[in-house]
Structures are given as structure tokens and as C-alpha cells.
Tab-separated table of C-alpha atoms in Angstrom:
chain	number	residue	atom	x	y	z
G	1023	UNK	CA	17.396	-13.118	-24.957
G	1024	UNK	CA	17.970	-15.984	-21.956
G	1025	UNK	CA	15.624	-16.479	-19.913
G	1026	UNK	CA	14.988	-19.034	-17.065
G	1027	UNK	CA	11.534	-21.127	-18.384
G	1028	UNK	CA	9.069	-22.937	-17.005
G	1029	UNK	CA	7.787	-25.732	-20.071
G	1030	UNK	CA	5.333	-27.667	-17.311
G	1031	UNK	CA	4.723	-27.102	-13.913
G	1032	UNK	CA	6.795	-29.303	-11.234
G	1033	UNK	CA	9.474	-29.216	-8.946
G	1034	UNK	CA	12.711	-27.591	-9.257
G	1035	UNK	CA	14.177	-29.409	-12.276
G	1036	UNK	CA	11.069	-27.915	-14.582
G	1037	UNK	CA	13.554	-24.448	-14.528
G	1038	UNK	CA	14.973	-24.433	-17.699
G	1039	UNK	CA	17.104	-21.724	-19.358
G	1040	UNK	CA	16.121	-21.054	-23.262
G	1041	UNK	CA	15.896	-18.366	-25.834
G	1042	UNK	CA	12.809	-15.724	-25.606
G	1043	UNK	CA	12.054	-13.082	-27.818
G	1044	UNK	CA	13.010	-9.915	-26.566
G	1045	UNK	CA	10.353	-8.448	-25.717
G	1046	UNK	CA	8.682	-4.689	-26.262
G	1047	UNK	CA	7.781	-2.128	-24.133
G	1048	UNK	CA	4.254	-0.947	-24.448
G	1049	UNK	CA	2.436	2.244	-23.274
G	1050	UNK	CA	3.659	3.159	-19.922
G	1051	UNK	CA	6.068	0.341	-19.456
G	1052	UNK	CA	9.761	0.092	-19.914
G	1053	UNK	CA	12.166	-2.400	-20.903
G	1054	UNK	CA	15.286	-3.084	-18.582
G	1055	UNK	CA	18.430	-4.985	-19.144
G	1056	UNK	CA	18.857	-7.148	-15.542
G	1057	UNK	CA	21.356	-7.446	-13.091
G	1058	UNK	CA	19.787	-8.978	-10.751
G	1059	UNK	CA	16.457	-11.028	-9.756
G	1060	UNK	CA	15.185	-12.023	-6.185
G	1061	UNK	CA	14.183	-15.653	-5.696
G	1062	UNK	CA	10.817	-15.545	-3.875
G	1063	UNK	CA	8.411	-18.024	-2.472
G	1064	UNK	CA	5.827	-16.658	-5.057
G	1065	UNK	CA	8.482	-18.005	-7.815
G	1066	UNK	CA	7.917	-21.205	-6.386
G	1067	UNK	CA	4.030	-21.673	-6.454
G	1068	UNK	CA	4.545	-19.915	-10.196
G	1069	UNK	CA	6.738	-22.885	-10.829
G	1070	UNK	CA	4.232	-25.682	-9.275
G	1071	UNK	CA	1.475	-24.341	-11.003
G	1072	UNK	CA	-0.313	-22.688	-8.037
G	1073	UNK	CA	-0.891	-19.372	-9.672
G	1074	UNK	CA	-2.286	-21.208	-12.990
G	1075	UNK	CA	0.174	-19.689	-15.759
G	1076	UNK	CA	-0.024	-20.962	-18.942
G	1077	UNK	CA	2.816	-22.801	-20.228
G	1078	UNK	CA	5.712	-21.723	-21.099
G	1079	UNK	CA	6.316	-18.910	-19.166
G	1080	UNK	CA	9.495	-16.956	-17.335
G	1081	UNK	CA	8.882	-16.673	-13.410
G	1082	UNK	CA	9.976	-14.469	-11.199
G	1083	UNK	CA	8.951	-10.861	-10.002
G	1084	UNK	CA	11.465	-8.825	-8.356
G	1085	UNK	CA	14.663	-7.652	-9.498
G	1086	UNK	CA	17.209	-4.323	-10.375
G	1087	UNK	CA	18.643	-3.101	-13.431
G	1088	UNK	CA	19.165	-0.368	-16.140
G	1089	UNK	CA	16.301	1.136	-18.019
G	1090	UNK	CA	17.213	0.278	-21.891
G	1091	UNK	CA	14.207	1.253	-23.848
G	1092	UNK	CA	10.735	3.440	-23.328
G	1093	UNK	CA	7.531	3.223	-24.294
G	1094	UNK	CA	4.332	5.427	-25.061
G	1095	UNK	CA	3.736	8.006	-22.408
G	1096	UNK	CA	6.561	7.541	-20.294
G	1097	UNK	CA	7.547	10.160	-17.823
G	1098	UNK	CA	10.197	10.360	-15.180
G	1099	UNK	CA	12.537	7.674	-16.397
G	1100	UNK	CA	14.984	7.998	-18.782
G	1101	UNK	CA	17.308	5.138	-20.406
G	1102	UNK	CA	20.420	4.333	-18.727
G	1103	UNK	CA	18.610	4.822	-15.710
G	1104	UNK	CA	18.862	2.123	-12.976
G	1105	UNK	CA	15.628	1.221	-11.133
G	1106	UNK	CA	14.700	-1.570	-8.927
G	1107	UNK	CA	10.890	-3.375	-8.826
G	1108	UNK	CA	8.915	-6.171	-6.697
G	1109	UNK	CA	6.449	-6.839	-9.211
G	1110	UNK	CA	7.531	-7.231	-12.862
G	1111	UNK	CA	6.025	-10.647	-14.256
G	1112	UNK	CA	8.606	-12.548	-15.781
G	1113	UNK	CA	11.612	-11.014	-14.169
G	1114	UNK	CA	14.069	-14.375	-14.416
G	1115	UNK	CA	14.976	-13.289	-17.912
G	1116	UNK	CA	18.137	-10.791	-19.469
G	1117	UNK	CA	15.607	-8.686	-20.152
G	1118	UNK	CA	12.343	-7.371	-18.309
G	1119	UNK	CA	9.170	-5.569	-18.979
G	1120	UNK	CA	8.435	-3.072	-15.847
G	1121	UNK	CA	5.559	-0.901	-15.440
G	1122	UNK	CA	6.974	2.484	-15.584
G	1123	UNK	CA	4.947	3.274	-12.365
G	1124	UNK	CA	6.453	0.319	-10.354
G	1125	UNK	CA	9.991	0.914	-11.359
G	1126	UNK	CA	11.390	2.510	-7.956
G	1127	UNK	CA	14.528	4.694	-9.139
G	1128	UNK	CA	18.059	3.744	-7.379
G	1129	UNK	CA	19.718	6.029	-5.628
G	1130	UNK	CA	23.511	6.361	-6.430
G	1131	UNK	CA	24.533	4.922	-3.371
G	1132	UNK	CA	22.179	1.710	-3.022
G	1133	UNK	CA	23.739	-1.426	-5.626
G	1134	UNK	CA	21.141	-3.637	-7.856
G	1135	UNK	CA	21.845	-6.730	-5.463
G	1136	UNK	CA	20.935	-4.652	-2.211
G	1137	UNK	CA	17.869	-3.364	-4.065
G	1138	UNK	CA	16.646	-6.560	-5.330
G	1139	UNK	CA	17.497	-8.378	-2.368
G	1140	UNK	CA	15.585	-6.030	-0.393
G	1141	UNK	CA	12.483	-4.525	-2.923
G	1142	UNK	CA	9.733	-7.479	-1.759
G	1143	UNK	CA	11.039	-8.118	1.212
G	1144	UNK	CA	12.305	-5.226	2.495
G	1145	UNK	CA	9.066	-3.162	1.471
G	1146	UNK	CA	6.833	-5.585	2.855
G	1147	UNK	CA	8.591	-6.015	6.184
G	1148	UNK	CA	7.975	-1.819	6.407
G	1149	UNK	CA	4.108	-2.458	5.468
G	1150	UNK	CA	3.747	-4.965	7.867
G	1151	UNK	CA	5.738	-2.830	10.506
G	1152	UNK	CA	4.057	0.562	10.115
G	1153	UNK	CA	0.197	0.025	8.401
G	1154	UNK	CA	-0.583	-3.347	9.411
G	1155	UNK	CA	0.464	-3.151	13.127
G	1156	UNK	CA	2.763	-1.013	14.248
G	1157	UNK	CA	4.580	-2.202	17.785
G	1158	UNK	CA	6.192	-0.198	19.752
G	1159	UNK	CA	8.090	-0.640	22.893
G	1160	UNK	CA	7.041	-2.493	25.856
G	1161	UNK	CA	5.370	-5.011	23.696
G	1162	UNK	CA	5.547	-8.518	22.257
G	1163	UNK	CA	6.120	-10.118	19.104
G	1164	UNK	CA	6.575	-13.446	17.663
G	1165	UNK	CA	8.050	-13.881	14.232
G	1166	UNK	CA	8.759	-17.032	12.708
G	1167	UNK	CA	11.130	-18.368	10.557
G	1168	UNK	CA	13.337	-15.526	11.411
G	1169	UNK	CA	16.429	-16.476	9.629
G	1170	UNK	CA	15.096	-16.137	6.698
G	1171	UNK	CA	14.966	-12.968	4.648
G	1172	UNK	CA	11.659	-11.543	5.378
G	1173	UNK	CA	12.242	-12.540	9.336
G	1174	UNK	CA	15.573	-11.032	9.968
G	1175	UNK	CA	13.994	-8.092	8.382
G	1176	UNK	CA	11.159	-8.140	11.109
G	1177	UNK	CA	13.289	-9.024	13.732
G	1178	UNK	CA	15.894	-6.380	13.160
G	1179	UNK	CA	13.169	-3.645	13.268
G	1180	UNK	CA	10.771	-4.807	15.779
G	1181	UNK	CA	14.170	-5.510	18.029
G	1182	UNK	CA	15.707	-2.080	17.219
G	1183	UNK	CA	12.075	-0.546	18.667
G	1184	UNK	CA	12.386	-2.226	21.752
G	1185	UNK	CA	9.799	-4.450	20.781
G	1186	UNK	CA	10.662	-7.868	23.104
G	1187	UNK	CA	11.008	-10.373	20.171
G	1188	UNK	CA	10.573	-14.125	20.236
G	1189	UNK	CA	11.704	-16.127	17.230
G	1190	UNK	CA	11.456	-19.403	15.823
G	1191	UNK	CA	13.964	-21.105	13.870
G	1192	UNK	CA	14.632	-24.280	12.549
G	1193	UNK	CA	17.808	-25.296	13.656
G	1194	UNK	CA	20.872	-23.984	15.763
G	1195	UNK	CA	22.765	-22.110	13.054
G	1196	UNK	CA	19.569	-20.296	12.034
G	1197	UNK	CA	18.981	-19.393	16.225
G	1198	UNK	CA	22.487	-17.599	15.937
G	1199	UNK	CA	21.339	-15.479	12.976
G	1200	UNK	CA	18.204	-14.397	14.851
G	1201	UNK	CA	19.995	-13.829	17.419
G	1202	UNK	CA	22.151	-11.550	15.522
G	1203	UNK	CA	19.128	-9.695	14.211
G	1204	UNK	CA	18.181	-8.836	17.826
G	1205	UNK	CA	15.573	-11.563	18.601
G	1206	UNK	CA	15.765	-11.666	22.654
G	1207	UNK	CA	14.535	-15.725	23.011
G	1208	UNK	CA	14.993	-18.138	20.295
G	1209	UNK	CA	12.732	-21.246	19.744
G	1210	UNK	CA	14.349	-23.895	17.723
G	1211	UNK	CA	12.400	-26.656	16.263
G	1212	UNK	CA	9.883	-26.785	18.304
G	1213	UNK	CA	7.046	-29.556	17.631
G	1214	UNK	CA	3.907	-26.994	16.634
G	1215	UNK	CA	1.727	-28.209	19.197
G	1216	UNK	CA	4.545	-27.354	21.911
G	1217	UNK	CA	4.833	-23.827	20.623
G	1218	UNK	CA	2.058	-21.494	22.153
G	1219	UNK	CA	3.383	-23.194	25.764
G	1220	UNK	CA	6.721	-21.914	25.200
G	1221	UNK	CA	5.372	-19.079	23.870
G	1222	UNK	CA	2.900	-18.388	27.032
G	1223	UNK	CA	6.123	-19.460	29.158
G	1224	UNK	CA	8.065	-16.629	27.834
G	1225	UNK	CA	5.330	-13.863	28.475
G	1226	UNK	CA	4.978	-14.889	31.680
G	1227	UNK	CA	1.400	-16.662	30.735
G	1228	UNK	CA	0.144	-13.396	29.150
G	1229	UNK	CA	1.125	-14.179	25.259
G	1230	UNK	CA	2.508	-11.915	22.534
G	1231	UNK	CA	0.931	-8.573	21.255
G	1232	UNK	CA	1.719	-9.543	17.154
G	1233	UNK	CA	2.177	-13.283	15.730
G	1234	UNK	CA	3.614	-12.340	12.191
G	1235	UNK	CA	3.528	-15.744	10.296
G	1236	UNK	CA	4.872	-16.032	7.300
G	1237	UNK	CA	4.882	-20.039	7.390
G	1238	UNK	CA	1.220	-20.583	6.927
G	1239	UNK	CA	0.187	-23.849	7.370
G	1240	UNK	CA	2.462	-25.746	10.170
G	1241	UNK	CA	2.438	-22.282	12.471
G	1242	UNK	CA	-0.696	-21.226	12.290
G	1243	UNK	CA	-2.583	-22.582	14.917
G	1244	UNK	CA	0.269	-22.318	17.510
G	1245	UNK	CA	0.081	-18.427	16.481
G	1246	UNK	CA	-3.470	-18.411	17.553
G	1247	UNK	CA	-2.870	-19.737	20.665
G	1248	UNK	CA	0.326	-17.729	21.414
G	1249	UNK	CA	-1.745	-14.489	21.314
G	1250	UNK	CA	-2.927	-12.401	24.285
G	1251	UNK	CA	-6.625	-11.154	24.665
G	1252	UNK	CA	-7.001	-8.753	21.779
G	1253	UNK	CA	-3.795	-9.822	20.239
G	1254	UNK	CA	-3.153	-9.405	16.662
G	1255	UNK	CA	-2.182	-12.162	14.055
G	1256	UNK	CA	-0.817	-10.985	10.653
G	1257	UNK	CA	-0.684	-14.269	8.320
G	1258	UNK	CA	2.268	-12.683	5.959
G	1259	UNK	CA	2.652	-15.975	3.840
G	1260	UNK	CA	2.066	-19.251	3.211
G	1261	UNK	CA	5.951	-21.115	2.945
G	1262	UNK	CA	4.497	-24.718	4.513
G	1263	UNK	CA	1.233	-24.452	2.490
G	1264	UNK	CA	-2.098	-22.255	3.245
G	1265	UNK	CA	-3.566	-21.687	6.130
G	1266	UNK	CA	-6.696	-23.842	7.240
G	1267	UNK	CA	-9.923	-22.767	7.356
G	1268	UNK	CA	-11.005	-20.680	10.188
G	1269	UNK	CA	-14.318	-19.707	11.519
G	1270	UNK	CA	-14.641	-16.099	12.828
G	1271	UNK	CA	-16.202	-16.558	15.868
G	1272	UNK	CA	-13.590	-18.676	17.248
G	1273	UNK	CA	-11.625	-15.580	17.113
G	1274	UNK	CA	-13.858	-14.361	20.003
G	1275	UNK	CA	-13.541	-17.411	21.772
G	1276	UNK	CA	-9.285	-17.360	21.844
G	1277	UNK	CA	-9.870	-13.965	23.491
G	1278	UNK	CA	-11.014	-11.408	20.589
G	1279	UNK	CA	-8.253	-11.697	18.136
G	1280	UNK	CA	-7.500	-9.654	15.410
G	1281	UNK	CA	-6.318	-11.970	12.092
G	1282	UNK	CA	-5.536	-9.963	9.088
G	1283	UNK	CA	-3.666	-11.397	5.795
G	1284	UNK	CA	-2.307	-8.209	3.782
G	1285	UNK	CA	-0.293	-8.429	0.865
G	1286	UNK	CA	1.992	-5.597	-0.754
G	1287	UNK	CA	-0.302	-5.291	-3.840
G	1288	UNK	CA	-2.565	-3.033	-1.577
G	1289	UNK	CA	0.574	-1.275	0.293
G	1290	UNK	CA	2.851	-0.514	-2.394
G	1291	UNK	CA	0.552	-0.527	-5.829
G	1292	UNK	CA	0.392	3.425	-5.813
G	1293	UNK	CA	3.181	5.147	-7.770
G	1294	UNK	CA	3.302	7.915	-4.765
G	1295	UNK	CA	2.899	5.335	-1.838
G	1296	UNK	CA	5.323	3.155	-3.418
G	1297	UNK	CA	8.407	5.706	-4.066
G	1298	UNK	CA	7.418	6.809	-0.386
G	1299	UNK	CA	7.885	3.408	1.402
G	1300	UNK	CA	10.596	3.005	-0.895
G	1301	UNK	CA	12.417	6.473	0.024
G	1302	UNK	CA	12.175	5.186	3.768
G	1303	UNK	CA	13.372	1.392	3.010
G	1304	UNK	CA	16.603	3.225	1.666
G	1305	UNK	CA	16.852	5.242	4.713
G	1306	UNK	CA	16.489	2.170	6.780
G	1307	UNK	CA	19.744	0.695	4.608
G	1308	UNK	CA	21.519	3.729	5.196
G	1309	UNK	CA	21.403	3.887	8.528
G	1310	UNK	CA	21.732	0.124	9.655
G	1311	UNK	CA	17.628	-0.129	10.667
G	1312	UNK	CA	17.520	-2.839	8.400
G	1313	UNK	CA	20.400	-4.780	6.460
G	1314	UNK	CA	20.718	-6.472	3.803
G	1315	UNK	CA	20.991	-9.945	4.317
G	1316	UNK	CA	22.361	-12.364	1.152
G	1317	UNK	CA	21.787	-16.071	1.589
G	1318	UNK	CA	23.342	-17.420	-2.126
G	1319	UNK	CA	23.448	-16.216	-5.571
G	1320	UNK	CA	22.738	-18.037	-8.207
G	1321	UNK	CA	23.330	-18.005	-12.174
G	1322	UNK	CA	20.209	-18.545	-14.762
G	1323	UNK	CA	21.615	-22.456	-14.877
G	1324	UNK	CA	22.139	-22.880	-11.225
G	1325	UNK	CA	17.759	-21.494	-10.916
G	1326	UNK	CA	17.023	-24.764	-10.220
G	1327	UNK	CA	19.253	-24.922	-7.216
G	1328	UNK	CA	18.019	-21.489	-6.202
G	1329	UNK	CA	14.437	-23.191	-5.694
G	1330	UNK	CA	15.126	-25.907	-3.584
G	1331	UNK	CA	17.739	-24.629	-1.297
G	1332	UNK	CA	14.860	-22.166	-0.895
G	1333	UNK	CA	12.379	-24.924	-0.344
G	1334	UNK	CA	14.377	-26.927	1.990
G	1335	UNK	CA	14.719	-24.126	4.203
G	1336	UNK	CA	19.305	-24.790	4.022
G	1337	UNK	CA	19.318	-20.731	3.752
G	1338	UNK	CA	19.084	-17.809	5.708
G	1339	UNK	CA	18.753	-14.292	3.605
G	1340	UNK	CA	17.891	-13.289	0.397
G	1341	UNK	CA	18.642	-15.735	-2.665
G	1342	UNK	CA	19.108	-14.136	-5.947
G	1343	UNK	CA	19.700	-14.861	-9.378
G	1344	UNK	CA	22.120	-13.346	-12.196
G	1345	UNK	CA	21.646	-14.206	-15.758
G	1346	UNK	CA	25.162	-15.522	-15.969
């Protein structure tokens, strides 16, 4: 089979299409042929070598398809069936090994882009909207980067709650698509250590409810600060680098925040939870809570290009990848 490889960790250019073997499902997993793979952030520290994977090895995590083959003790799936997944190691390739458990099965009306552009994404913007804090209207939120997939995502639901939203972008274009996801004040490239004023400006001097940062690094102290007494910030990802080091008790000093740093491993692991956040994600599509937003697509060869448009920020939406 193809399959987008990884010989040594580095930028961009170390994606590298080549012949795997194909592989074989083993007891509770299934094998399926792929439409389509998401292009995630987590693709890209696979590719620098931040997750330590030994060379060679196929990125990638997310993607749709149809099942092709079973394995041992496999119940509820059936081949030719089309499923969908967020967390299949190795998922740039024509074909993937899924956990039989984490294989979420389409519906006939959803298409393997929507569900791979939306399966990591989509899932964790409902996590982070319903467990992890779950505004409702008459409050605050920042999100940043909200052109991008996971932000419009936010954005759009937050917005659609009449949660008073407050974006950040990096550029005009990217303020229009915020805009367009229901963001009621846009902030476009603002200098970090401006932010929490304009922020604090917005609210009237009070500061937002929820900070959800997905940016890490350059954001996160300007999140901090952009907080009310009691506020909560929800560190969703790390796209400029990881966070710094933080003390706890300054969190009492800034006024008793809250900082939390989920991840959808402990939201969507369990077959039952999963297929439930899943069932409501659909829902969401259906009924125009949340859209599908596609930024570029990509073919195996073009992976390369995939990753740093991704890096450089050029897009807004979900990037995704077809084997040819």
C-alpha cells in the first residue's frame, strides 16, 4: 500500500510517500480502506519528533473510510461498512488499522470528508463546550485563533448560545471568517502583551468568563490576564509551542482562576461516550449548530504542503488529505 512516511524527523519536506506493507487487523481492530485523513497539529509534532516515534513511521490520526477486513472478536461492524475515527495511529496511509471500539459508524447522510474534517475537531470542540465548561448566555468568551478549524467550531457554538464571543485572528481575511462564525468583536494581530487590555476594554473592565486557547505558548499569558475573578482558562493546545511554567498560587493572586488542560483521550476514549458525543456532533451538522468548514485538500504527494500551509497559519478550516 502508499502511505505518506516519515524516514527522520524535520520539517515539512521529511513527508515522503512510499510503499508499506499492508497491514493486519488484530483482535478487536479492523482494517479500513481510506478516503480521507485530517491534517492535525498532532501530525506535525509526530513529524518533528515531539512525540518520540521511531523511525520510519506513517503519521496521522484521524480520518473516514470503508471497513475492508475484521479481526478476532469483532462485533458491531461489518465490512463494507463506512466509519469515521480521531485516533487511529498511522492514518496517512491507503490503508488503516482502527480499533474496532474507536471506529464511530457513518450515518448515510454524513460524507467521509465531513466526518474526517470534523471527528477531532468537531468532537473536541463538543467536550470542551459541554464537560469542560459549559457557557451559557449572558456570558463571555475568548477564543483564539478562531479561523481556524477548531475556533470556528467554538465560535459557531458558543455564538449560537448567546455566549458574547471575542476572537482573535491573525489577519483581516481570517476576522471576516470569525465574523461569519458569529464572533461579536474581532481582535486582529494584536501584539500579546496588548491583548488582555483590549480584552478588559471589551468587557467593560470586568474580563471574560472562558479563555479557550488553543495557541499555547504566544497567548497564554494574555489569557490569564483577560480572565475575570473566578474565570476559567481551558489550554486546548499548544499550535505556537507549550505553555510556560506556571505556579499555582499565582492563580489565586490573578483573582482565583480556574486553568484546566483536557484532552479528548479522557472525553471520547469510551466506546459508549464516544458513539454518544458522536451521535450529537452529527446532530449539530444536521442542523447547522456547527459546519463543516474545509480549508484545502491535499493528495499523499502534496502532504508536505498540507503541513506548512498548516504551520504558517495561510488557512482557515479543516485541511485534509486523500491518498491520490
Amino acid at each position: 500500500m502508499r502511505a505518506v512516511v516519515v524516514e527522520q524527523p524535520g520539517g515539512p519536506q521529511a513527508l515522503t510517500v512510499g510503499e508499506r506493507p499492508d497491514p493486519t487487523p488484530g483482535p478487536g481492530q479492523v482494517v479500513v480502506q481510506l478516503a480521507v485523513a485530517g491534517v492535525n497539529f498532532k501530525d506535525v509534532y509526530e513529524r518533528e519528533g515531539r512525540t518520540r516515534l521511531t523511525p520510519p513511521f506513517v503519521p496521522g490520526c484521524e480520518g473516514a473510510g470503508t471497513v475492508l477486513e475484521l479481526g478476532p472478536e469483532v462485533s458491531g461492524l461489518a465490512v463494507g461498512d463506512r466509519v469515521a475515527w480521531w485516533s487511529a495511529p498511522g492514518s496517512y496511509a491507503e490503508r488503516v488499522v482502527v480499533a474496532a471500539d474507536a471506529a464511530v459508524p457513518l450515518p448515510a447522510d454524513i460524507t467521509e470528508a465531513d466526518a474526517a474534517a470534523m471527528m477531532l475537531q468537531g468532537l473536541t470542540a463538543h467536550y470542551l463546550t459541554t464537560s469542560t465548561y459549559r457557557a451559557v448566555e449572558g456570558e463571555s468568551a475568548l477564543v483564539h485563533a478562531a479561523a481556524g478549524g477548531l475556533g470556528q467550531h467554538l465560535t459557531r457554538l458558543l455564538a449560537g448560545r448567546g455566549v458574547q464571543v471575542l476572537a482573535t485572528v491573525s489577519t483581516e481575511a481570517k476576522a471576516e471568517v470569525a465574523r461569519a462564525a458569529g464572533a461579536h468583536e474581532v481582535i486582529v494581530g494584536a501584539d500579546p502583551a496588548d491583548l488582555a487590555g483590549l480584552v478588559r476594554k471589551s468587557t467593560g473592565g470586568r474580563g471574560v468568563d472562558v479563555v479557550y486557547d488553543g495557541v499555547g505558548l504566544d497567548t497564554f499569558k494574555a489569557g490569564l490576564d483577560s480572565l475575570r475573578p473566578r474565570g476559567t482558562f481551558v489550554l486546548a493546545g499548544a499550535a505556537s509551542g507549550p505553555a510556560p511554567a506556571l505556579d499555582p498560587q499565582s492563580l489565586a493572586a490573578l483573582g482565583s482562576l480556574y486553568l484546566t488542560r483536557p484532552t479528548l483521550v479522557d472525553h471520547a476514549t469510551d466506546p459508549a461516550e464516544l458513539r454518544s458525543r458522536a451521535a450529537e456532533l452529527f446532530e449539530w451538522m444536521r442542523s447547522g449548530a456547527i459546519r463543516v468548514s474545509i480549508g484545502g485538500r491535499y493528495t499523499f504527494e502534496q502532504a508536505h504542503q498540507a503541513h506548512a500551509d498548516l504551520q504558517s497559519r495561510r488557512t482557515t478550516g479543516k485541511l485534509l488529505l486523500t491518498p491520490a
